[in-house]
JSON list of C-alpha atoms in Angstrom, two decimals:
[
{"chain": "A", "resi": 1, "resn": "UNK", "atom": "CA", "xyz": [-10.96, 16.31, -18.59]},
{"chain": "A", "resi": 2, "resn": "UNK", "atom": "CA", "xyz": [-7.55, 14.35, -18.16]},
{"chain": "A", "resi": 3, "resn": "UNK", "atom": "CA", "xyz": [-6.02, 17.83, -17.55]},
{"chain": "A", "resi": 4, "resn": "UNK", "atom": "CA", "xyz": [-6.59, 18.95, -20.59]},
{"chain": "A", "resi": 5, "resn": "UNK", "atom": "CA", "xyz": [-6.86, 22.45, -22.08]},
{"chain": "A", "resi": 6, "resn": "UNK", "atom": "CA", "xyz": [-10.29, 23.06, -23.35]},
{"chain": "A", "resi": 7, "resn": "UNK", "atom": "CA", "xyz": [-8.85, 26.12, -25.11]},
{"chain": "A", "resi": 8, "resn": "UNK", "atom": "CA", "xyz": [-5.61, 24.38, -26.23]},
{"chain": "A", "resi": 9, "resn": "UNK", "atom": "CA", "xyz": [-5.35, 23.71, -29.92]},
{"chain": "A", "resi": 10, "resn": "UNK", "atom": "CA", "xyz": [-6.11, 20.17, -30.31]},
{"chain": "A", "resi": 11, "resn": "UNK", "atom": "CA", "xyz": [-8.24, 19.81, -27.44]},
{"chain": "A", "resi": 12, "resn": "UNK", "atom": "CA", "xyz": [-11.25, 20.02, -29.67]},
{"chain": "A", "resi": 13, "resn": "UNK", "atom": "CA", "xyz": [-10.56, 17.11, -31.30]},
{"chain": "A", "resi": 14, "resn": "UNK", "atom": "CA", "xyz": [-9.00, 15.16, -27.90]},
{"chain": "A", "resi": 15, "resn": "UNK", "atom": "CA", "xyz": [-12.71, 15.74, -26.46]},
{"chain": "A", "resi": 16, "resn": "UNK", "atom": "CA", "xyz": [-15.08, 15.05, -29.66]},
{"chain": "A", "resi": 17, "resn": "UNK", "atom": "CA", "xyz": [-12.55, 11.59, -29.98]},
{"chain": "A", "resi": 18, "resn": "UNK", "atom": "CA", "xyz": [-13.48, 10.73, -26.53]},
{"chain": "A", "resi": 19, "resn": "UNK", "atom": "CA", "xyz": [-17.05, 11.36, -27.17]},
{"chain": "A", "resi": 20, "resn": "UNK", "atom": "CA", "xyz": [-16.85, 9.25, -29.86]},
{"chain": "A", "resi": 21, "resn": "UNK", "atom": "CA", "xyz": [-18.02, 12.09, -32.41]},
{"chain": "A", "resi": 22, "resn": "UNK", "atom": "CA", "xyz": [-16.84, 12.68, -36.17]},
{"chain": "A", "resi": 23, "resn": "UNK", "atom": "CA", "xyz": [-14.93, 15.38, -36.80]},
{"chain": "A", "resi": 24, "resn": "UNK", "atom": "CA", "xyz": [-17.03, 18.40, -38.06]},
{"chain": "A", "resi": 25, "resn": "UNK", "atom": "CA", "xyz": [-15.95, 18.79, -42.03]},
{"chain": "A", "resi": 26, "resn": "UNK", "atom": "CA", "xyz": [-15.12, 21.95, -43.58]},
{"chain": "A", "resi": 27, "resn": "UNK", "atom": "CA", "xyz": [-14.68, 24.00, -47.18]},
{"chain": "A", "resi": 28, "resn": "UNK", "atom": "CA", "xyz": [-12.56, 26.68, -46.80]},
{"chain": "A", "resi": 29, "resn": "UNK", "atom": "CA", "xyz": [-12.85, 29.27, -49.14]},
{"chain": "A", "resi": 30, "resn": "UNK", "atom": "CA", "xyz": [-9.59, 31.58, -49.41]},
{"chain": "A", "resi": 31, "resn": "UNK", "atom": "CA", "xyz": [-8.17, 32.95, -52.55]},
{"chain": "A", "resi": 32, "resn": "UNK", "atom": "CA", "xyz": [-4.57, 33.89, -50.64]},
{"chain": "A", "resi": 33, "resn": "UNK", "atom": "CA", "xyz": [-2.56, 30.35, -51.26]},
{"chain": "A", "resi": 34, "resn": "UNK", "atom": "CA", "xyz": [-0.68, 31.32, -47.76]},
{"chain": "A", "resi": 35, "resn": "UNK", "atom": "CA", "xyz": [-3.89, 32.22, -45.77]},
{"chain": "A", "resi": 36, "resn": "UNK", "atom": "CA", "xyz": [-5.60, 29.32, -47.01]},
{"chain": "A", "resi": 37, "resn": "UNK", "atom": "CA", "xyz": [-2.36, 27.15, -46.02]},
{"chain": "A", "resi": 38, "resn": "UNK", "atom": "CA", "xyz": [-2.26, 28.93, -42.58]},
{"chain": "A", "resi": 39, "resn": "UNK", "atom": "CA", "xyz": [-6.29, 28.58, -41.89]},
{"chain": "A", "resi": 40, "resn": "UNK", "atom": "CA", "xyz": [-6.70, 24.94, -43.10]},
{"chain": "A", "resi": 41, "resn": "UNK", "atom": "CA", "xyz": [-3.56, 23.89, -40.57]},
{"chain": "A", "resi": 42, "resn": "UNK", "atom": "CA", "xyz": [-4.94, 26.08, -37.64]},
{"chain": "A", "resi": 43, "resn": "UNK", "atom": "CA", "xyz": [-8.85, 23.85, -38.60]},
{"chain": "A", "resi": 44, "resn": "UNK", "atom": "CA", "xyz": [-6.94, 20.65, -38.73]},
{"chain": "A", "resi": 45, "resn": "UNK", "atom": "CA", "xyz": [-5.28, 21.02, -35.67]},
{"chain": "A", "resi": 46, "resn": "UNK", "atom": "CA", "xyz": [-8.14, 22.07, -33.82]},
{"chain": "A", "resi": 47, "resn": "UNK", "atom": "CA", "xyz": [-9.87, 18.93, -34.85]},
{"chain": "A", "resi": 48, "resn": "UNK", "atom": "CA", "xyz": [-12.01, 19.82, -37.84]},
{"chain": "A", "resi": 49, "resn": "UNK", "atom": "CA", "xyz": [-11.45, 17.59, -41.16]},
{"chain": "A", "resi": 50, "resn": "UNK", "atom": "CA", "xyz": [-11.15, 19.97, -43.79]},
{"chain": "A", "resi": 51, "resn": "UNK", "atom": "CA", "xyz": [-12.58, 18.37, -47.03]},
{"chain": "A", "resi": 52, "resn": "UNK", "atom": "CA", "xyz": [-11.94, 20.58, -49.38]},
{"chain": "A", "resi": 53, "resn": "UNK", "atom": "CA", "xyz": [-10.60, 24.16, -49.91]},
{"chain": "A", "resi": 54, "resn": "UNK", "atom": "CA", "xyz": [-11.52, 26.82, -53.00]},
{"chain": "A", "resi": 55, "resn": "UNK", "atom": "CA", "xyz": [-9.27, 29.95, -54.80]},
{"chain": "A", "resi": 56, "resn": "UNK", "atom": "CA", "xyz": [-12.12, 31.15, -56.02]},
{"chain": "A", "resi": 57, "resn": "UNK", "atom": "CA", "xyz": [-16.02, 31.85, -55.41]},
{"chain": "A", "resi": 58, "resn": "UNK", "atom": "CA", "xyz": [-17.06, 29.36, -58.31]},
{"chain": "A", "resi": 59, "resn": "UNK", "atom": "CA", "xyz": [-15.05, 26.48, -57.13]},
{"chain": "A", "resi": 60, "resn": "UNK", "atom": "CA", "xyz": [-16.37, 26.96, -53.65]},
{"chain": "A", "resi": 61, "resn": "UNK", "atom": "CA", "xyz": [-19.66, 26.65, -54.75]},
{"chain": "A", "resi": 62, "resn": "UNK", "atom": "CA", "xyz": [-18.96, 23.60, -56.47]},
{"chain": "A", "resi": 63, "resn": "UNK", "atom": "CA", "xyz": [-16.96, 21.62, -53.90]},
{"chain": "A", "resi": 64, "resn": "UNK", "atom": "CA", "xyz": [-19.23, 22.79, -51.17]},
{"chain": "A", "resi": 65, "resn": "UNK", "atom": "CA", "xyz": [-22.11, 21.08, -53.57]},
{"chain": "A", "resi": 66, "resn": "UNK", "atom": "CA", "xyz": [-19.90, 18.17, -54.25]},
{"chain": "A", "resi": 67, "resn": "UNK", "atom": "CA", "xyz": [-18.42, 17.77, -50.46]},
{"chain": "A", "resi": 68, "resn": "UNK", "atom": "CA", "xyz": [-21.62, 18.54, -48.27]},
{"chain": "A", "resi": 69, "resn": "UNK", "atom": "CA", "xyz": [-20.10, 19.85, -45.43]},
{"chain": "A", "resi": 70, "resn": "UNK", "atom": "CA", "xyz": [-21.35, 20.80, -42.08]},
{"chain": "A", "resi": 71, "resn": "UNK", "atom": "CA", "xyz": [-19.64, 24.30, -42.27]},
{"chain": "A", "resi": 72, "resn": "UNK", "atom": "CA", "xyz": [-18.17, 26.72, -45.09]},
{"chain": "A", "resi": 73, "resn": "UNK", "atom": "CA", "xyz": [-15.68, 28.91, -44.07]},
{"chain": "A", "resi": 74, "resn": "UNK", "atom": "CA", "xyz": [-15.22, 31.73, -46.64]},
{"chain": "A", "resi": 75, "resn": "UNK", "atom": "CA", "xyz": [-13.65, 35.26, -47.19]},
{"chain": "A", "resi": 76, "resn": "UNK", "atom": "CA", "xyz": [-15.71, 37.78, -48.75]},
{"chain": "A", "resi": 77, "resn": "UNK", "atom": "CA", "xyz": [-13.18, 39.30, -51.13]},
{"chain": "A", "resi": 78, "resn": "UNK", "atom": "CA", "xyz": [-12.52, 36.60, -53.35]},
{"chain": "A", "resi": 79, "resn": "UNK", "atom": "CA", "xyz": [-12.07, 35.81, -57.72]},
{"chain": "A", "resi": 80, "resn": "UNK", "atom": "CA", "xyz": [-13.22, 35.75, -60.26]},
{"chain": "A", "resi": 81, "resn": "UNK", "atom": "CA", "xyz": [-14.83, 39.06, -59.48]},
{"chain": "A", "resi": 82, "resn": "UNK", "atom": "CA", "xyz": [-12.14, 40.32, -56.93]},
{"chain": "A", "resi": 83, "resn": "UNK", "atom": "CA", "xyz": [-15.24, 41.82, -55.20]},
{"chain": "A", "resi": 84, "resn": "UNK", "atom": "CA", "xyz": [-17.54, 40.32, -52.89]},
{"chain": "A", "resi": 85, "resn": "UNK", "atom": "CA", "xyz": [-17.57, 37.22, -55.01]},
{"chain": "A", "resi": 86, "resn": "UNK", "atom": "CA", "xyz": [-17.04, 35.13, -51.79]},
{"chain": "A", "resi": 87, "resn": "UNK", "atom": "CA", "xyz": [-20.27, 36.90, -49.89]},
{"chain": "A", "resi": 88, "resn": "UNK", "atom": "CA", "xyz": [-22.13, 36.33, -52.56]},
{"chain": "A", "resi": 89, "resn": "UNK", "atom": "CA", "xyz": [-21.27, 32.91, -52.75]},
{"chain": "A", "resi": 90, "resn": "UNK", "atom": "CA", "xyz": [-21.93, 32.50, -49.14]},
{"chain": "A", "resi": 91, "resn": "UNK", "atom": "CA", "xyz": [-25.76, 33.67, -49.19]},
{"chain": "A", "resi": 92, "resn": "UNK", "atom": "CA", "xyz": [-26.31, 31.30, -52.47]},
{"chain": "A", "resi": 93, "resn": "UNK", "atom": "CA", "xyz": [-24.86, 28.34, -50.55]},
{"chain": "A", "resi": 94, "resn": "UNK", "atom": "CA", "xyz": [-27.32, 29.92, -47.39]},
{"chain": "A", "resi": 95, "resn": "UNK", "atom": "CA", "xyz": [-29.94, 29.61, -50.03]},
{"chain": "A", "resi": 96, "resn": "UNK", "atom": "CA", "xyz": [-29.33, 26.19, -51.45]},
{"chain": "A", "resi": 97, "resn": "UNK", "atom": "CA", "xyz": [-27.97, 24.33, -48.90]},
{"chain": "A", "resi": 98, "resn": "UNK", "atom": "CA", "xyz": [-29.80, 25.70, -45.51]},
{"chain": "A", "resi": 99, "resn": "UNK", "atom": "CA", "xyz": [-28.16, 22.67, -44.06]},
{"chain": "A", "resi": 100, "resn": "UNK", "atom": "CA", "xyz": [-24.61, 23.57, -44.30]},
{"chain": "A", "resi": 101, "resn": "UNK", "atom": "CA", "xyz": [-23.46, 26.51, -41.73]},
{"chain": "A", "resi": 102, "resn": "UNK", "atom": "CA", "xyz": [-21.26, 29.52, -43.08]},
{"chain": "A", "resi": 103, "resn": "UNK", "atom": "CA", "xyz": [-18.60, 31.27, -41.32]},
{"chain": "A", "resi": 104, "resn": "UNK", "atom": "CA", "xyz": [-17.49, 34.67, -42.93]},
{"chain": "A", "resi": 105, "resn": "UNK", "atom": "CA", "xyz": [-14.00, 35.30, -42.16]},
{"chain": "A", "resi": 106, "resn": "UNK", "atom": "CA", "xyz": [-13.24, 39.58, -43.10]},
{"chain": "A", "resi": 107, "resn": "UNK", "atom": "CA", "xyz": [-10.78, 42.01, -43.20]},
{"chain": "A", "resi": 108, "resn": "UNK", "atom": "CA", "xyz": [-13.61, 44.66, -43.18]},
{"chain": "A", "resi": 109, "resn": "UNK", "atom": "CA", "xyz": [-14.82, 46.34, -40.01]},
{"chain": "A", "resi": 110, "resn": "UNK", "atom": "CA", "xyz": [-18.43, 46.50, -41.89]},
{"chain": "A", "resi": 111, "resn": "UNK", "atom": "CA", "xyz": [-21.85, 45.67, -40.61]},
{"chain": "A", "resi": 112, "resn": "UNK", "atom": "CA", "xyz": [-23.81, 45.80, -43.88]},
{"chain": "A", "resi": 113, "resn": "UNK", "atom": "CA", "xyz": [-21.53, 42.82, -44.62]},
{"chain": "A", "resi": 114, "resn": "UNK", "atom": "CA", "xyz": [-22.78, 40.77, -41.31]},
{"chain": "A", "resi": 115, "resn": "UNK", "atom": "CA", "xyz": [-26.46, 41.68, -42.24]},
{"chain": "A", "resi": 116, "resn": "UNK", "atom": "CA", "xyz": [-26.31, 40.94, -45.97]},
{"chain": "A", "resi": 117, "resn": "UNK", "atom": "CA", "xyz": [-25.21, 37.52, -44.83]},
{"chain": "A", "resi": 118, "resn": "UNK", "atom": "CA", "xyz": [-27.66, 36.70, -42.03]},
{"chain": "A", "resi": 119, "resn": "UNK", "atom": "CA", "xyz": [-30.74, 37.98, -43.86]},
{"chain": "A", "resi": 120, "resn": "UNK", "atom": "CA", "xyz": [-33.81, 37.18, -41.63]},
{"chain": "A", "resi": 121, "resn": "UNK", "atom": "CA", "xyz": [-32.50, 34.00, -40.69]},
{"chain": "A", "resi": 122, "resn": "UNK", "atom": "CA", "xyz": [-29.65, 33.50, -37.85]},
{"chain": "A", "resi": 123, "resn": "UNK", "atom": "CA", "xyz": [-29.45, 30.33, -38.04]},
{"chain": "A", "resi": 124, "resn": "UNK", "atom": "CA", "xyz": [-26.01, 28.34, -39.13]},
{"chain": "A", "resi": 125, "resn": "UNK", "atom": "CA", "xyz": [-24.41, 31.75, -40.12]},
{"chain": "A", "resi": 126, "resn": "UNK", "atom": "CA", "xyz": [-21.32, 33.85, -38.83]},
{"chain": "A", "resi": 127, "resn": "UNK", "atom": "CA", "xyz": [-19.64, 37.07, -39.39]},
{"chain": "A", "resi": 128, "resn": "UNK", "atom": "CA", "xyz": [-15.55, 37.19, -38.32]},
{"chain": "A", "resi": 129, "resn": "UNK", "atom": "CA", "xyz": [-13.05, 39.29, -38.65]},
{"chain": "A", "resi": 130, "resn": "UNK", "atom": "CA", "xyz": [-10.12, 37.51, -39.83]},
{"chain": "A", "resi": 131, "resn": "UNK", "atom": "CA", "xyz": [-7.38, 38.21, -37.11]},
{"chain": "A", "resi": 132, "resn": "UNK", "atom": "CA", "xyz": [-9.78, 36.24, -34.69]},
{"chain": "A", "resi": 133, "resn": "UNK", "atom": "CA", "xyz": [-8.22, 32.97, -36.21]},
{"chain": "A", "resi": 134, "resn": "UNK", "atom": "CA", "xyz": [-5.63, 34.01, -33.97]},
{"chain": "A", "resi": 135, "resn": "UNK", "atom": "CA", "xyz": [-7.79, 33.54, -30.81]},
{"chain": "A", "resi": 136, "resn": "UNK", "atom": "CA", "xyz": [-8.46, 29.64, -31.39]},
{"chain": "A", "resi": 137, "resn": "UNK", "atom": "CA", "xyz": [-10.92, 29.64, -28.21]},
{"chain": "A", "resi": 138, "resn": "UNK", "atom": "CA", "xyz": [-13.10, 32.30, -29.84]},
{"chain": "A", "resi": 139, "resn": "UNK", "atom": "CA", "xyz": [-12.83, 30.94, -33.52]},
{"chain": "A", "resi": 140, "resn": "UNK", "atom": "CA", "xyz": [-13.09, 27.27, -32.74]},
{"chain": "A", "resi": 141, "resn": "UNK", "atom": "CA", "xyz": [-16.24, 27.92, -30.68]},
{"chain": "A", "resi": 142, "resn": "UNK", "atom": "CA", "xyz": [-17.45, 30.17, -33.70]},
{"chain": "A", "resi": 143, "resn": "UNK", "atom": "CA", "xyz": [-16.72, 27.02, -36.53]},
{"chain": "A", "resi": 144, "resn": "UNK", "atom": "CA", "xyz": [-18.77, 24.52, -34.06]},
{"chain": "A", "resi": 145, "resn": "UNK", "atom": "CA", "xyz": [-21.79, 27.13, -33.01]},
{"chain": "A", "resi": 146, "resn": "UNK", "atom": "CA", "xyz": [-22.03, 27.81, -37.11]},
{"chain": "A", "resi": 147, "resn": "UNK", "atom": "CA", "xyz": [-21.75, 24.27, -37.97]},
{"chain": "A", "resi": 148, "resn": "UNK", "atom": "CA", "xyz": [-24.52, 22.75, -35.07]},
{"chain": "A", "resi": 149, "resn": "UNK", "atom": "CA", "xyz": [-26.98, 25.60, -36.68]},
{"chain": "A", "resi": 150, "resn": "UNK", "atom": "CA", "xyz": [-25.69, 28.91, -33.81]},
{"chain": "A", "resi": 151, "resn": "UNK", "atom": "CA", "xyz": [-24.59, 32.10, -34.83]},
{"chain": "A", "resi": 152, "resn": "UNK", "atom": "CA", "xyz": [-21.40, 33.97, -34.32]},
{"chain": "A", "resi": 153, "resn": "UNK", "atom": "CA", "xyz": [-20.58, 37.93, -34.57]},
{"chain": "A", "resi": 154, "resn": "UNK", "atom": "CA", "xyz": [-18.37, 39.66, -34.36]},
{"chain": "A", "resi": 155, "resn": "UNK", "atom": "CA", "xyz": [-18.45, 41.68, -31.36]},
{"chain": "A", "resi": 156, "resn": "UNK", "atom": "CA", "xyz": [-16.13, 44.45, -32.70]},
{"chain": "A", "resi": 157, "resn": "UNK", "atom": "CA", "xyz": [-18.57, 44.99, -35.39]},
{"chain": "A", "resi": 158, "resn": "UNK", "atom": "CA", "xyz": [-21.60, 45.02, -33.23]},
{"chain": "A", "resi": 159, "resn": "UNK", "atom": "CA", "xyz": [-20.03, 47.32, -30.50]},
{"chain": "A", "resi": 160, "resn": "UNK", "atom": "CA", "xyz": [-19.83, 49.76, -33.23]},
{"chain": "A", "resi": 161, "resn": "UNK", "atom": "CA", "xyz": [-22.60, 49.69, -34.52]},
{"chain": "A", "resi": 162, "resn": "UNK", "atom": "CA", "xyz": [-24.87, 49.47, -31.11]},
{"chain": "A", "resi": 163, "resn": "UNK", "atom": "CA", "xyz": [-22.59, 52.17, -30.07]},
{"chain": "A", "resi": 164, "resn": "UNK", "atom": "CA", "xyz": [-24.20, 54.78, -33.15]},
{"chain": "A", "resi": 165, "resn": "UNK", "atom": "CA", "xyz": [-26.52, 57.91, -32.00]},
{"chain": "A", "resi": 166, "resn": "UNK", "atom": "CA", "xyz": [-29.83, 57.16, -32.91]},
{"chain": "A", "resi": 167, "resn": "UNK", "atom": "CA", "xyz": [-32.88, 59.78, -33.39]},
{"chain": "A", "resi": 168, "resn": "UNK", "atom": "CA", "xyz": [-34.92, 58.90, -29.89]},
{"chain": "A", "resi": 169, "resn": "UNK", "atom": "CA", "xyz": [-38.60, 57.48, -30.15]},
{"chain": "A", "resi": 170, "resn": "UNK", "atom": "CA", "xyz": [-40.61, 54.96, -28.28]},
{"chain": "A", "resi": 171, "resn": "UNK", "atom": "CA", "xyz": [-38.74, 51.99, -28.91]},
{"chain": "A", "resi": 172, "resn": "UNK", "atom": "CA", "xyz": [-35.59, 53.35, -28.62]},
{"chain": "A", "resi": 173, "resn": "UNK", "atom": "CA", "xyz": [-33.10, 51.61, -26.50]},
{"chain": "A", "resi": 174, "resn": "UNK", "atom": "CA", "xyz": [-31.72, 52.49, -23.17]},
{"chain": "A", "resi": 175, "resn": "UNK", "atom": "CA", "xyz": [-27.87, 53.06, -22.52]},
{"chain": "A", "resi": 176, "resn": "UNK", "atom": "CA", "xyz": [-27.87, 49.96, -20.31]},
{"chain": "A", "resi": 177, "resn": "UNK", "atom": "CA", "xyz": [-30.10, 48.23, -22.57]},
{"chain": "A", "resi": 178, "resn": "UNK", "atom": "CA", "xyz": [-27.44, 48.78, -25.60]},
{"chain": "A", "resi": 179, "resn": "UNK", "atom": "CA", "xyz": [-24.87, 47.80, -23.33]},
{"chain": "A", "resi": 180, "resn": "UNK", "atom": "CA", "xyz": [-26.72, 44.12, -22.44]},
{"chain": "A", "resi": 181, "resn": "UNK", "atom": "CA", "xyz": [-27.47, 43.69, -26.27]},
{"chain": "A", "resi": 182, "resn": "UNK", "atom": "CA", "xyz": [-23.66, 44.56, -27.46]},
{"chain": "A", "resi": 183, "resn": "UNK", "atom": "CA", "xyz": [-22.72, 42.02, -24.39]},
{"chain": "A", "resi": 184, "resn": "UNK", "atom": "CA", "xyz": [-25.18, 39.41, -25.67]},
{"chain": "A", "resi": 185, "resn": "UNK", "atom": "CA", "xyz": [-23.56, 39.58, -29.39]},
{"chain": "A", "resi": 186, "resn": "UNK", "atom": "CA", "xyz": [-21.16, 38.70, -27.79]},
{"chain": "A", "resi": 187, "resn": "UNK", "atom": "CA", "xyz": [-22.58, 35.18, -26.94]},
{"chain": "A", "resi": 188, "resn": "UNK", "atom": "CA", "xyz": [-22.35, 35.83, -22.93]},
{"chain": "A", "resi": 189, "resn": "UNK", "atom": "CA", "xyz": [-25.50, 34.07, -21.02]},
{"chain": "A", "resi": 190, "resn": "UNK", "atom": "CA", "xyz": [-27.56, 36.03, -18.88]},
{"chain": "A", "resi": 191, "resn": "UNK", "atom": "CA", "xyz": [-25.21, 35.08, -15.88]},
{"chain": "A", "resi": 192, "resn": "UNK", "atom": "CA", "xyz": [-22.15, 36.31, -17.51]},
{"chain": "A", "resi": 193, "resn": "UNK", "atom": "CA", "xyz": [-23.26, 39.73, -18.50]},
{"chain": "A", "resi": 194, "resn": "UNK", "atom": "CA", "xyz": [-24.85, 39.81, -14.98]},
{"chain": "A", "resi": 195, "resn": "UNK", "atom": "CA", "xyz": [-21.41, 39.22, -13.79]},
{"chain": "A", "resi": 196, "resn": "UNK", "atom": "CA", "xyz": [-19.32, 41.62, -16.30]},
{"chain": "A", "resi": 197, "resn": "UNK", "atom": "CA", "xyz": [-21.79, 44.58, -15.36]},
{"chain": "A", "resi": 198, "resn": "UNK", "atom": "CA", "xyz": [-21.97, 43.84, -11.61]},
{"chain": "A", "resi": 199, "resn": "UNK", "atom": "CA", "xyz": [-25.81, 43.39, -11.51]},
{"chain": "A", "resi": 200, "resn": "UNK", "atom": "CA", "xyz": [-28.21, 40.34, -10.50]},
{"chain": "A", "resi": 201, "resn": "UNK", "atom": "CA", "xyz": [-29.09, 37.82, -13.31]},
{"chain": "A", "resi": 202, "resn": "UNK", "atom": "CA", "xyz": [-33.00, 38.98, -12.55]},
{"chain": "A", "resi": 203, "resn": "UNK", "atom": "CA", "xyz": [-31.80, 42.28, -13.56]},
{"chain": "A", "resi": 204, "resn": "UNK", "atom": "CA", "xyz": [-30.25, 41.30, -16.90]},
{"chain": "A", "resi": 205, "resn": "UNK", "atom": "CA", "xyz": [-33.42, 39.45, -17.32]},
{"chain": "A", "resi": 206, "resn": "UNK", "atom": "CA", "xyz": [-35.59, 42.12, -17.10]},
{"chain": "A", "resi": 207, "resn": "UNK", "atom": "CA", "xyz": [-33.44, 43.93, -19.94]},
{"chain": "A", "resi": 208, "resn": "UNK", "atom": "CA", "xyz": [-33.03, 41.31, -21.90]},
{"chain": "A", "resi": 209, "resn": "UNK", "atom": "CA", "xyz": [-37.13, 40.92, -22.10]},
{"chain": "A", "resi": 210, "resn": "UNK", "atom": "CA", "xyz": [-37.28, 44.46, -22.47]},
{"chain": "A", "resi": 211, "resn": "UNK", "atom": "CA", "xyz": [-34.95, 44.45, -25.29]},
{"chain": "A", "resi": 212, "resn": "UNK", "atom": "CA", "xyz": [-36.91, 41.61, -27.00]},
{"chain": "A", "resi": 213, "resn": "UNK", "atom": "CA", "xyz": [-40.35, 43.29, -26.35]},
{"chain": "A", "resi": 214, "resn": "UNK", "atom": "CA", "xyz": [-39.01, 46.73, -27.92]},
{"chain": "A", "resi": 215, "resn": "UNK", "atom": "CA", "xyz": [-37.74, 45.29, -31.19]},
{"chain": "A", "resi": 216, "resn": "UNK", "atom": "CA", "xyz": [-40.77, 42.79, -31.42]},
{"chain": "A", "resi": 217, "resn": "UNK", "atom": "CA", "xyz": [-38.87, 39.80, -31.30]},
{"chain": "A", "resi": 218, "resn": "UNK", "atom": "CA", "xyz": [-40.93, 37.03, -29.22]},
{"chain": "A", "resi": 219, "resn": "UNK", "atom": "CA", "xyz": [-41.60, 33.98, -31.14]},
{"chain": "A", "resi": 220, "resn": "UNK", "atom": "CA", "xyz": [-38.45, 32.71, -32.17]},
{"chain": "A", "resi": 221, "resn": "UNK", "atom": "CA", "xyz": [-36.30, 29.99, -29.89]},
{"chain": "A", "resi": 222, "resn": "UNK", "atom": "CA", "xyz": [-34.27, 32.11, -27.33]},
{"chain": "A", "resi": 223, "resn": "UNK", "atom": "CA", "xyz": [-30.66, 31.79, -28.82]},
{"chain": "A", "resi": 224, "resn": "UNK", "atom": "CA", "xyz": [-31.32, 33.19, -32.37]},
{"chain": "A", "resi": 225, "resn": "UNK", "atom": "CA", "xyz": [-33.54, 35.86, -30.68]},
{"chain": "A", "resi": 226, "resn": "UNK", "atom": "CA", "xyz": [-30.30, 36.94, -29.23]},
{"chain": "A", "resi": 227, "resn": "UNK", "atom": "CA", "xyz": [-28.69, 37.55, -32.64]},
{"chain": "A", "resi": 228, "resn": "UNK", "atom": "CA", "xyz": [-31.94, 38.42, -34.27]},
{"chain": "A", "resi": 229, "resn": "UNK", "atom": "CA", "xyz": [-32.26, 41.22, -31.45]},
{"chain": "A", "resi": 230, "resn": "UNK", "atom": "CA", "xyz": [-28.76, 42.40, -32.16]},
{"chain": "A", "resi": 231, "resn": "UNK", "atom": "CA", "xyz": [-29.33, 42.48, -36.00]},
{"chain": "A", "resi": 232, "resn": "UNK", "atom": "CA", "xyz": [-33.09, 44.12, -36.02]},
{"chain": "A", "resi": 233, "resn": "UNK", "atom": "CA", "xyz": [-31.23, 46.81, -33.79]},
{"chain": "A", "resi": 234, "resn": "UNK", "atom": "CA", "xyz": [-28.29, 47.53, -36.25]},
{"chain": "A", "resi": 235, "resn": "UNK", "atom": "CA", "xyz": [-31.11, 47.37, -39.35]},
{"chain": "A", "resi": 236, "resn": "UNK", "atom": "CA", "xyz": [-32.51, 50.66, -37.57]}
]
C-alpha cells in the first residue's frame, strides 16, 4: 500500500491508478448549484471522473443516455416537478439502462423511498442519506459497490425499519435474527457481525440461513440475498 490511507480521499484513485483501472464515471444529478459543486469535488477527489452533472430530472435522463455511465448519482427531490422527479428518474434509468448503477442520495429518513427504488431487483442500486457524503469511506465504497452491480443502504433507514413491532406468526423473525439482518444491511460479512455481537461465525451462519429460509429467499447469488432479505423483511 505505499502507506497509504485506504480511507483517505484520493486514495481511491492512488490504488485504481496503480491497478491500472479507469476511473469509474459518474452523472450527478443535484438541483442545489452548491451541493452539486460540493458533491462533484468530493467524487473527483476520490477518484471518480464525473462526466456530466443535471439541475433537473429531464436533463439527467438525457445526459445519463448521452454519457453512459457506470453510476448515476441522484437526489430524489429534484425539478421540474419539485417532487420526486429525481426518484422517478432513477427507476426509468433502472429500467432502461440495467447496466448503469444508481446511487440515491436523500434528505428523507424514508424506507418506501429505498424500496420504490430497488423494486425486486438489488442489483446496481443504492439508497443514502445525504450527510453520508461526509463519511468518504462509507460513500466511496457505496459509489463503487453501486457502480460494479452491489447494493448499498442505508443502515439508518433499515435499523428503523427492522426495529418496527410486527404482529407474530410463523415466519416471524427472532430478536437476534433482526439484529443479524439490520447488521447485514449494513454490508458486514458473516465474520464481522460475528465479531460486533460476540458470537462464533457458525453461529451467525446458522441465522443468517435461518433468516434466508424464513423469508424464502434461496436461489439468488449470496450478496443480493443479503439486501433482498433486508428488503422482503421491511415489505412485511
Amino acid at each position: 500500500m505505499g502507506g497509504v490511507n485506504p480511507t483517505s480521499t484520493g486514495a481511491v484513485a492512488y490504488l485504481r491508478l496503480m491497478h491500472g483501472d479507469p476511473p469509474l464515471r459518474v452523472v450527478v444529478g443535484e438541483d442545489q448549484p452548491l451541493t452539486r459543486k460540493g458533491l462533484v469535488s468530493v467524487l473527483e477527489e476520490s477518484g471518480f471522473e464525473v462526466v456530466a452533472s443535471a439541475g433537473d430530472a429531464t436533463d439527467l435522463l438525457r445526459k445519463t443516455r448521452a454519457h453512459k455511465p457506470d453510476v448515476v448519482i441522484t437526489d430524489i427531490q429534484m425539478p421540474p416537478g419539485n417532487a420526486d422527479d429525481g426518484l422517478r428518474a432513477a427507476q426509468q434509468i433502472r429500467q432502461t439502462q440495467p447496466e448503469v448503477g444508481v446511487l440515491i442520495l436523500s434528505q428523507y429518513l424514508e424506507s418506501r423511498y429505498a424500496l420504490a427504488l430497488v423494486g425486486d431487483r438489488a442489483e446496481g442500486v443504492g439508497y443514502l442519506l445525504k450527510h453520508r457524503i461526509g463519511d468518504l469511506s462509507l460513500f466511496v465504497d457505496a459509489v463503487h459497490r453501486v457502480a460494479r452491480g452491489g447494493s448499498a443502504l442505508d443502515p439508518e433507514v433499515v435499523q428503523r425499519m427492522v426495529a418496527r413491532p410486527r404482529a407474530g406468526g410463523p415466519s416471524e423473525l427472532t430478536p437476534r435474527e433482526r439484529e443479524v439482518l439490520t447488521l447485514m444491511a449494513e454490508g458486514r460479512s458473516n465474520g464481522a457481525i460475528a465479531d460486533r455481537l460476540v458470537v462464533t461465525v457458525g453461529a451467525i451462519e446458522r441465522h443468517v440461513t435461518s433468516i434466508f429460509d424464513k423469508l424464502g429467499l434461496r436461489l439468488q447469488p449470496e450478496d443480493h440475498r443479503r439486501v433482498l432479505a433486508v428488503l422482503e423483511y421491511l415489505k412485511r
